[in-house]
PDB file of C-alpha atoms and ligand atoms in Angstrom:
ATOM      1  CA  UNK M 127      83.649  59.764  85.215  1.00 54.00           C
ATOM      2  CA  UNK M 128      82.158  58.393  88.393  1.00 62.00           C
ATOM      3  CA  UNK M 129      78.731  58.804  86.769  1.00 57.00           C
ATOM      4  CA  UNK M 130      78.677  62.597  86.100  1.00 75.00           C
ATOM      5  CA  UNK M 131      79.113  64.018  82.632  1.00 77.00           C
ATOM      6  CA  UNK M 132      78.705  67.665  83.405  1.00 82.00           C
ATOM      7  CA  UNK M 133      80.629  69.662  86.064  1.00 86.00           C
ATOM      8  CA  UNK M 134      78.371  70.490  89.007  1.00 91.00           C
ATOM      9  CA  UNK M 135      79.361  73.752  90.653  1.00 97.00           C
ATOM     10  CA  UNK M 136      77.664  74.601  93.949  1.00 98.00           C
ATOM     11  CA  UNK M 137      77.710  78.326  94.770  1.00 98.00           C
ATOM     12  CA  UNK M 138      77.866  79.672  98.280  1.00 98.00           C
ATOM     13  CA  UNK M 139      77.974  83.057  99.721  1.00 98.00           C
ATOM     14  CA  UNK M 140      80.636  82.327 102.348  1.00 98.00           C
ATOM     15  CA  UNK M 141      82.599  79.448 103.731  1.00 98.00           C
ATOM     16  CA  UNK M 142      85.840  78.807 105.657  1.00 98.00           C
ATOM     17  CA  UNK M 143      87.739  77.246 102.768  1.00 98.00           C
ATOM     18  CA  UNK M 144      86.157  75.750  99.642  1.00 98.00           C
ATOM     19  CA  UNK M 145      88.791  72.944  99.954  1.00 98.00           C
ATOM     20  CA  UNK M 146      87.102  71.941 103.214  1.00 98.00           C
ATOM     21  CA  UNK M 147      83.550  72.691 102.025  1.00 98.00           C
ATOM     22  CA  UNK M 148      83.747  70.517  98.980  1.00 98.00           C
ATOM     23  CA  UNK M 149      84.726  67.551 101.132  1.00 98.00           C
ATOM     24  CA  UNK M 150      81.772  68.140 103.401  1.00 97.00           C
ATOM     25  CA  UNK M 151      79.356  68.274 100.461  1.00 97.00           C
ATOM     26  CA  UNK M 152      80.785  65.430  98.404  1.00 96.00           C
ATOM     27  CA  UNK M 153      79.366  62.918 100.810  1.00 94.00           C
ATOM     28  CA  UNK M 154      75.847  63.889  99.748  1.00 95.00           C
ATOM     29  CA  UNK M 155      76.511  65.018  96.153  1.00 95.00           C
ATOM     30  CA  UNK M 156      79.179  62.512  94.979  1.00 95.00           C
ATOM     31  CA  UNK M 157      82.270  63.069  92.726  1.00 96.00           C
ATOM     32  CA  UNK M 158      83.255  64.975  90.867  1.00 96.00           C
ATOM     33  CA  UNK M 159      81.854  68.020  92.614  1.00 97.00           C
ATOM     34  CA  UNK M 160      82.908  71.686  92.612  1.00 98.00           C
ATOM     35  CA  UNK M 161      82.085  74.432  95.110  1.00 98.00           C
ATOM     36  CA  UNK M 162      82.711  78.105  94.748  1.00 98.00           C
ATOM     37  CA  UNK M 163      82.209  80.772  97.409  1.00 98.00           C
ATOM     38  CA  UNK M 164      82.054  84.579  97.110  1.00 98.00           C
ATOM     39  CA  UNK M 165      84.194  84.888 100.199  1.00 98.00           C
ATOM     40  CA  UNK M 166      86.360  82.520 102.218  1.00 98.00           C
ATOM     41  CA  UNK M 167      87.044  83.269 105.868  1.00 98.00           C
ATOM     42  CA  UNK M 168      89.939  80.856 106.191  1.00 98.00           C
ATOM     43  CA  UNK M 169      91.289  80.508 102.637  1.00 98.00           C
ATOM     44  CA  UNK M 170      94.682  78.812 102.571  1.00 98.00           C
ATOM     45  CA  UNK M 171      97.578  78.589 100.182  1.00 97.00           C
ATOM     46  CA  UNK M 172     100.429  76.209  99.874  1.00 94.00           C
ATOM     47  CA  UNK M 173     102.796  75.770 102.821  1.00 90.00           C
ATOM     48  CA  UNK M 174     100.015  76.704 105.289  1.00 92.00           C
ATOM     49  CA  UNK M 175      99.963  80.295 104.104  1.00 95.00           C
ATOM     50  CA  UNK M 176      96.844  82.362 104.421  1.00 97.00           C
ATOM     51  CA  UNK M 177      95.057  83.114 101.122  1.00 98.00           C
ATOM     52  CA  UNK M 178      93.317  86.383 100.977  1.00 98.00           C
ATOM     53  CA  UNK M 179      89.717  85.614  99.696  1.00 98.00           C
ATOM     54  CA  UNK M 180      87.653  88.762  99.609  1.00 97.00           C
ATOM     55  CA  UNK M 181      84.694  89.472  97.366  1.00 98.00           C
ATOM     56  CA  UNK M 182      85.552  89.691  93.604  1.00 98.00           C
ATOM     57  CA  UNK M 183      87.908  86.745  93.367  1.00 98.00           C
ATOM     58  CA  UNK M 184      87.084  83.243  92.134  1.00 99.00           C
ATOM     59  CA  UNK M 185      87.594  80.880  95.014  1.00 99.00           C
ATOM     60  CA  UNK M 186      86.600  77.328  94.015  1.00 99.00           C
ATOM     61  CA  UNK M 187      87.466  73.652  94.634  1.00 98.00           C
ATOM     62  CA  UNK M 188      86.770  70.302  93.014  1.00 98.00           C
ATOM     63  CA  UNK M 189      86.720  66.944  94.636  1.00 98.00           C
ATOM     64  CA  UNK M 190      87.692  63.777  92.814  1.00 97.00           C
ATOM     65  CA  UNK M 191      88.449  60.191  93.870  1.00 97.00           C
ATOM     66  CA  UNK M 192      92.154  59.276  93.716  1.00 96.00           C
ATOM     67  CA  UNK M 193      92.517  56.267  91.411  1.00 95.00           C
ATOM     68  CA  UNK M 194      96.189  56.410  90.300  1.00 95.00           C
ATOM     69  CA  UNK M 195      99.345  57.467  92.200  1.00 93.00           C
ATOM     70  CA  UNK M 196      99.921  60.260  89.753  1.00 95.00           C
ATOM     71  CA  UNK M 197      96.399  61.645  89.846  1.00 97.00           C
ATOM     72  CA  UNK M 198      97.437  64.433  92.277  1.00 97.00           C
ATOM     73  CA  UNK M 199     100.167  65.630  90.029  1.00 97.00           C
ATOM     74  CA  UNK M 200      97.890  65.457  87.055  1.00 98.00           C
ATOM     75  CA  UNK M 201      95.363  67.741  88.787  1.00 98.00           C
ATOM     76  CA  UNK M 202      98.108  69.923  90.140  1.00 98.00           C
ATOM     77  CA  UNK M 203      99.725  70.719  86.748  1.00 98.00           C
ATOM     78  CA  UNK M 204      96.686  70.214  84.578  1.00 98.00           C
ATOM     79  CA  UNK M 205      94.594  72.779  86.455  1.00 98.00           C
ATOM     80  CA  UNK M 206      97.379  75.357  85.889  1.00 98.00           C
ATOM     81  CA  UNK M 207      96.992  74.637  82.186  1.00 98.00           C
ATOM     82  CA  UNK M 208      93.255  75.134  82.329  1.00 98.00           C
ATOM     83  CA  UNK M 209      93.646  78.516  84.133  1.00 98.00           C
ATOM     84  CA  UNK M 210      96.546  79.611  81.830  1.00 98.00           C
ATOM     85  CA  UNK M 211      94.511  78.850  78.762  1.00 98.00           C
ATOM     86  CA  UNK M 212      91.489  80.747  80.152  1.00 98.00           C
ATOM     87  CA  UNK M 213      93.581  83.751  81.115  1.00 98.00           C
ATOM     88  CA  UNK M 214      95.338  83.747  77.713  1.00 98.00           C
ATOM     89  CA  UNK M 215      91.967  84.003  76.099  1.00 98.00           C
ATOM     90  CA  UNK M 216      90.610  86.665  78.382  1.00 98.00           C
ATOM     91  CA  UNK M 217      93.869  88.729  77.935  1.00 98.00           C
ATOM     92  CA  UNK M 218      94.329  88.281  74.167  1.00 98.00           C
ATOM     93  CA  UNK M 219      94.796  91.464  72.397  1.00 97.00           C
ATOM     94  CA  UNK M 220      95.975  93.286  75.631  1.00 98.00           C
ATOM     95  CA  UNK M 221      99.687  92.387  75.238  1.00 98.00           C
ATOM     96  CA  UNK M 222      99.640  90.527  78.541  1.00 98.00           C
ATOM     97  CA  UNK M 223     100.811  86.945  78.329  1.00 98.00           C
ATOM     98  CA  UNK M 224     100.083  84.538  81.292  1.00 98.00           C
ATOM     99  CA  UNK M 225     102.892  82.269  82.317  1.00 98.00           C
ATOM    100  CA  UNK M 226     102.941  78.980  84.399  1.00 98.00           C
ATOM    101  CA  UNK M 227     105.504  79.125  87.192  1.00 98.00           C
ATOM    102  CA  UNK M 228     106.547  75.846  88.715  1.00 97.00           C
ATOM    103  CA  UNK M 229     104.539  74.040  89.755  1.00 97.00           C
ATOM    104  CA  UNK M 230     101.181  75.685  89.105  1.00 97.00           C
ATOM    105  CA  UNK M 231     101.079  79.392  89.753  1.00 98.00           C
ATOM    106  CA  UNK M 232      99.810  81.583  86.931  1.00 98.00           C
ATOM    107  CA  UNK M 233     101.757  84.890  86.722  1.00 98.00           C
ATOM    108  CA  UNK M 234     101.225  87.930  84.458  1.00 98.00           C
ATOM    109  CA  UNK M 235     103.963  90.495  84.118  1.00 98.00           C
ATOM    110  CA  UNK M 236     105.725  89.052  87.177  1.00 97.00           C
ATOM    111  CA  UNK M 237     102.585  89.208  89.404  1.00 98.00           C
ATOM    112  CA  UNK M 238     100.527  86.281  90.576  1.00 98.00           C
ATOM    113  CA  UNK M 239      97.107  86.002  89.097  1.00 98.00           C
ATOM    114  CA  UNK M 240      96.196  82.533  90.330  1.00 98.00           C
ATOM    115  CA  UNK M 241      97.364  79.952  92.959  1.00 98.00           C
ATOM    116  CA  UNK M 242      96.289  76.330  93.080  1.00 98.00           C
ATOM    117  CA  UNK M 243      96.275  74.000  96.093  1.00 98.00           C
ATOM    118  CA  UNK M 244      95.912  70.183  95.696  1.00 98.00           C
ATOM    119  CA  UNK M 245      95.263  68.256  98.883  1.00 98.00           C
ATOM    120  CA  UNK M 246      94.832  64.521  99.381  1.00 97.00           C
ATOM    121  CA  UNK M 247      92.325  63.642 101.978  1.00 96.00           C
ATOM    122  CA  UNK M 248      91.644  59.915 102.443  1.00 95.00           C
ATOM    123  CA  UNK M 249      90.274  58.489  99.151  1.00 95.00           C
ATOM    124  CA  UNK M 250      89.802  62.054  97.732  1.00 98.00           C
ATOM    125  CA  UNK M 251      91.822  64.629  95.916  1.00 98.00           C
ATOM    126  CA  UNK M 252      90.758  68.223  96.295  1.00 98.00           C
ATOM    127  CA  UNK M 253      91.942  70.873  93.934  1.00 98.00           C
ATOM    128  CA  UNK M 254      91.436  74.459  94.921  1.00 98.00           C
ATOM    129  CA  UNK M 255      91.819  77.401  92.543  1.00 99.00           C
ATOM    130  CA  UNK M 256      92.202  80.986  93.731  1.00 98.00           C
ATOM    131  CA  UNK M 257      91.927  83.257  90.718  1.00 98.00           C
ATOM    132  CA  UNK M 258      92.049  86.998  91.262  1.00 98.00           C
ATOM    133  CA  UNK M 259      89.327  88.392  89.010  1.00 98.00           C
ATOM    134  CA  UNK M 260      87.069  91.419  89.827  1.00 98.00           C
ATOM    135  CA  UNK M 261      89.033  92.864  92.734  1.00 98.00           C
ATOM    136  CA  UNK M 262      89.833  96.516  91.842  1.00 98.00           C
ATOM    137  CA  UNK M 263      93.096  96.282  93.826  1.00 98.00           C
ATOM    138  CA  UNK M 264      95.426  93.270  94.045  1.00 97.00           C
ATOM    139  CA  UNK M 265      95.240  91.520  97.421  1.00 96.00           C
ATOM    140  CA  UNK M 266      99.057  91.746  97.725  1.00 97.00           C
ATOM    141  CA  UNK M 267     101.666  93.915  96.094  1.00 97.00           C
ATOM    142  CA  UNK M 268     103.113  90.984  94.152  1.00 97.00           C
ATOM    143  CA  UNK M 269      99.571  89.910  92.938  1.00 98.00           C
ATOM    144  CA  UNK M 270      97.405  91.164  90.121  1.00 98.00           C
ATOM    145  CA  UNK M 271      93.728  90.689  89.079  1.00 98.00           C
ATOM    146  CA  UNK M 272      92.013  90.476  85.723  1.00 98.00           C
ATOM    147  CA  UNK M 273      90.216  93.767  86.505  1.00 98.00           C
ATOM    148  CA  UNK M 274      93.516  95.552  87.258  1.00 98.00           C
ATOM    149  CA  UNK M 275      94.919  94.228  83.924  1.00 98.00           C
ATOM    150  CA  UNK M 276      91.836  94.939  81.746  1.00 98.00           C
ATOM    151  CA  UNK M 277      89.528  97.328  83.606  1.00 98.00           C
ATOM    152  CA  UNK M 278      86.729  94.862  82.937  1.00 98.00           C
ATOM    153  CA  UNK M 279      84.350  92.825  85.128  1.00 98.00           C
ATOM    154  CA  UNK M 280      83.893  89.111  84.645  1.00 98.00           C
ATOM    155  CA  UNK M 281      81.055  86.719  85.349  1.00 98.00           C
ATOM    156  CA  UNK M 282      82.527  84.401  88.095  1.00 98.00           C
ATOM    157  CA  UNK M 283      79.843  81.713  87.528  1.00 98.00           C
ATOM    158  CA  UNK M 284      80.772  81.483  83.890  1.00 98.00           C
ATOM    159  CA  UNK M 285      84.491  81.335  84.708  1.00 98.00           C
ATOM    160  CA  UNK M 286      83.875  78.771  87.464  1.00 98.00           C
ATOM    161  CA  UNK M 287      81.885  76.565  84.963  1.00 98.00           C
ATOM    162  CA  UNK M 288      84.693  76.828  82.408  1.00 98.00           C
ATOM    163  CA  UNK M 289      87.367  75.879  84.868  1.00 98.00           C
ATOM    164  CA  UNK M 290      85.345  72.984  86.221  1.00 98.00           C
ATOM    165  CA  UNK M 291      84.749  71.613  82.735  1.00 97.00           C
ATOM    166  CA  UNK M 292      88.481  71.971  82.013  1.00 98.00           C
ATOM    167  CA  UNK M 293      89.549  70.281  85.236  1.00 98.00           C
ATOM    168  CA  UNK M 294      87.242  67.323  84.481  1.00 97.00           C
ATOM    169  CA  UNK M 295      88.821  66.993  81.101  1.00 97.00           C
ATOM    170  CA  UNK M 296      92.290  66.964  82.679  1.00 98.00           C
ATOM    171  CA  UNK M 297      91.277  64.361  85.174  1.00 97.00           C
ATOM    172  CA  UNK M 298      90.008  62.142  82.327  1.00 96.00           C
ATOM    173  CA  UNK M 299      93.226  62.446  80.341  1.00 97.00           C
ATOM    174  CA  UNK M 300      96.482  60.380  80.671  1.00 97.00           C
ATOM    175  CA  UNK M 301      99.006  61.922  82.853  1.00 98.00           C
ATOM    176  CA  UNK M 302     101.636  61.865  80.068  1.00 98.00           C
ATOM    177  CA  UNK M 303      99.504  63.973  77.784  1.00 98.00           C
ATOM    178  CA  UNK M 304      98.838  66.530  80.522  1.00 98.00           C
ATOM    179  CA  UNK M 305     102.438  66.540  81.597  1.00 98.00           C
ATOM    180  CA  UNK M 306     103.651  67.136  77.897  1.00 98.00           C
ATOM    181  CA  UNK M 307     101.404  70.230  77.506  1.00 98.00           C
ATOM    182  CA  UNK M 308     102.363  71.569  81.015  1.00 98.00           C
ATOM    183  CA  UNK M 309     106.178  71.021  80.387  1.00 98.00           C
ATOM    184  CA  UNK M 310     106.001  72.874  77.054  1.00 98.00           C
ATOM    185  CA  UNK M 311     104.341  75.896  78.728  1.00 98.00           C
ATOM    186  CA  UNK M 312     106.377  75.899  81.912  1.00 98.00           C
ATOM    187  CA  UNK M 313     107.994  79.368  82.018  1.00 98.00           C
ATOM    188  CA  UNK M 314     110.375  78.509  84.902  1.00 98.00           C
ATOM    189  CA  UNK M 315     112.530  76.183  82.683  1.00 98.00           C
ATOM    190  CA  UNK M 316     115.897  77.888  82.039  1.00 98.00           C
ATOM    191  CA  UNK M 317     115.479  80.356  84.827  1.00 98.00           C
ATOM    192  CA  UNK M 318     117.428  80.687  88.119  1.00 98.00           C
ATOM    193  CA  UNK M 319     115.498  79.490  91.093  1.00 98.00           C
ATOM    194  CA  UNK M 320     115.780  79.047  94.869  1.00 97.00           C
ATOM    195  CA  UNK M 321     114.359  75.787  95.909  1.00 96.00           C
ATOM    196  CA  UNK M 322     113.469  74.865  99.469  1.00 96.00           C
ATOM    197  CA  UNK M 323     113.885  71.101  99.823  1.00 96.00           C
ATOM    198  CA  UNK M 324     112.358  69.036 102.692  1.00 94.00           C
ATOM    199  CA  UNK M 325     115.281  67.980 104.832  1.00 91.00           C
ATOM    200  CA  UNK M 326     117.813  69.559 102.491  1.00 87.00           C
ATOM    201  CA  UNK M 327     117.556  73.336 103.063  1.00 95.00           C
ATOM    202  CA  UNK M 328     117.907  75.777 100.119  1.00 97.00           C
ATOM    203  CA  UNK M 329     119.276  74.842  96.719  1.00 96.00           C
ATOM    204  CA  UNK M 330     119.985  77.568  94.185  1.00 97.00           C
ATOM    205  CA  UNK M 331     120.582  76.997  90.498  1.00 98.00           C
ATOM    206  CA  UNK M 332     119.118  76.914  87.028  1.00 98.00           C
ATOM    207  CA  UNK M 333     116.034  74.813  86.476  1.00 98.00           C
ATOM    208  CA  UNK M 334     117.197  72.771  83.414  1.00 98.00           C
ATOM    209  CA  UNK M 335     114.150  70.494  83.138  1.00 98.00           C
ATOM    210  CA  UNK M 336     111.314  68.681  84.797  1.00 98.00           C
ATOM    211  CA  UNK M 337     111.170  65.042  83.898  1.00 98.00           C
ATOM    212  CA  UNK M 338     107.865  63.021  83.509  1.00 97.00           C
ATOM    213  CA  UNK M 339     108.499  61.270  86.815  1.00 97.00           C
ATOM    214  CA  UNK M 340     108.213  64.820  88.343  1.00 97.00           C
ATOM    215  CA  UNK M 341     111.926  65.055  89.072  1.00 98.00           C
ATOM    216  CA  UNK M 342     113.518  68.536  88.784  1.00 98.00           C
ATOM    217  CA  UNK M 343     116.975  68.733  87.097  1.00 98.00           C
ATOM    218  CA  UNK M 344     118.984  71.636  88.466  1.00 98.00           C
ATOM    219  CA  UNK M 345     122.243  73.023  87.289  1.00 98.00           C
ATOM    220  CA  UNK M 346     124.151  74.292  90.325  1.00 97.00           C
ATOM    221  CA  UNK M 347     127.344  75.835  89.094  1.00 97.00           C
ATOM    222  CA  UNK M 348     127.893  73.020  86.563  1.00 97.00           C
ATOM    223  CA  UNK M 349     126.869  70.297  88.938  1.00 98.00           C
ATOM    224  CA  UNK M 350     123.580  68.371  88.117  1.00 98.00           C
ATOM    225  CA  UNK M 351     121.090  67.793  90.950  1.00 97.00           C
ATOM    226  CA  UNK M 352     117.972  65.752  90.567  1.00 97.00           C
ATOM    227  CA  UNK M 353     115.241  66.601  93.120  1.00 97.00           C
ATOM    228  CA  UNK M 354     111.853  64.809  93.249  1.00 97.00           C
ATOM    229  CA  UNK M 355     109.037  67.273  93.262  1.00 97.00           C
ATOM    230  CA  UNK M 356     107.551  65.635  96.348  1.00 95.00           C
ATOM    231  CA  UNK M 357     110.523  66.923  98.408  1.00 96.00           C
ATOM    232  CA  UNK M 358     110.242  70.505  96.909  1.00 96.00           C
ATOM    233  CA  UNK M 359     108.574  72.766  99.468  1.00 94.00           C
ATOM    234  CA  UNK M 360     108.785  75.962  97.406  1.00 93.00           C
ATOM    235  CA  UNK M 361     110.387  77.374  94.274  1.00 95.00           C
ATOM    236  CA  UNK M 362     110.974  81.032  93.654  1.00 94.00           C
ATOM    237  CA  UNK M 363     112.737  82.803  90.838  1.00 93.00           C
ATOM    238  CA  UNK M 364     115.966  84.670  91.862  1.00 94.00           C
TER     239      UNK M 364
HETATM  240  C1  BTN S 237      98.861  79.076  96.585  1.00 89.65           C
HETATM  241  O1  BTN S 237      99.468  79.142  97.707  1.00 89.65           O
HETATM  242  O2  BTN S 237      99.328  79.571  95.585  1.00 89.65           O
HETATM  243  C2  BTN S 237      97.589  78.219  96.492  1.00 89.65           C
HETATM  244  C3  BTN S 237      96.425  79.089  96.753  1.00 89.65           C
HETATM  245  C4  BTN S 237      95.087  78.291  96.622  1.00 89.65           C
HETATM  246  C5  BTN S 237      93.860  79.201  97.011  1.00 89.65           C
HETATM  247  C6  BTN S 237      92.607  78.517  96.724  1.00 89.65           C
HETATM  248  S1  BTN S 237      91.213  79.534  96.896  1.00 89.65           S
HETATM  249  C7  BTN S 237      90.104  78.173  96.803  1.00 89.65           C
HETATM  250  C8  BTN S 237      90.708  77.074  97.533  1.00 89.65           C
HETATM  251  N1  BTN S 237      90.374  77.157  98.980  1.00 89.65           N
HETATM  252  C9  BTN S 237      91.411  77.386  99.788  1.00 89.65           C
HETATM  253  O3  BTN S 237      91.375  77.611 101.015  1.00 89.65           O
HETATM  254  N2  BTN S 237      92.497  77.476  99.041  1.00 89.65           N
HETATM  255  C10 BTN S 237      92.274  77.294  97.586  1.00 89.65           C
END
């Protein structure tokens, strides 16, 4: 994979956003490259939202070269699988079961544990992972952290290494395989959602399926709607 077999994770004390930092560093270090920071001063989420990034969370980003049109979706959904699998292992025996919510949030008991932001910048794809880990309090009322759930502390470098390895594997896998695993774990299927669609306003209905071409099939009072994921600005359960 562009020459590197092992995931390289650079650790910083503080940066603005690891999604920006990894792009600055990749010019010297080459791809794939991961950066993690203890604190982000300008962490961002999807739709231009602020991402609270205080000490204790895992804030990391990976940079890859974009080779195929579907590489961004592969990283987007495949990274959710990596985090969901990691969280399942860490939470096993606790009764908590992590869920993937469309497209790539990881929730536990209705609260957000992890958000993922994929950005395309020139020839690069950047995947940013914000995982709430050791914060004793959730950053927001509708969020949770591993510490809140288990009363334990976790080694952030070890978690970052595992996520980086997992994301590299995803990047090296065929889209169809990653999609199939993600689709089978997508908890949003069969649930009622509110979709904000670019140029189309709000659509409410049941998410019937997501097809391998990343088109969402919605049942709106018996009428079928097919919405390409690229037009979907946000999805929330109602
Ligand atoms: C979301 O809105 O759910 C996505 C949140 C993504 C946050 C991560 S934290 C590491 C990386 N750097 C950022 O500025 N954002 C992503």
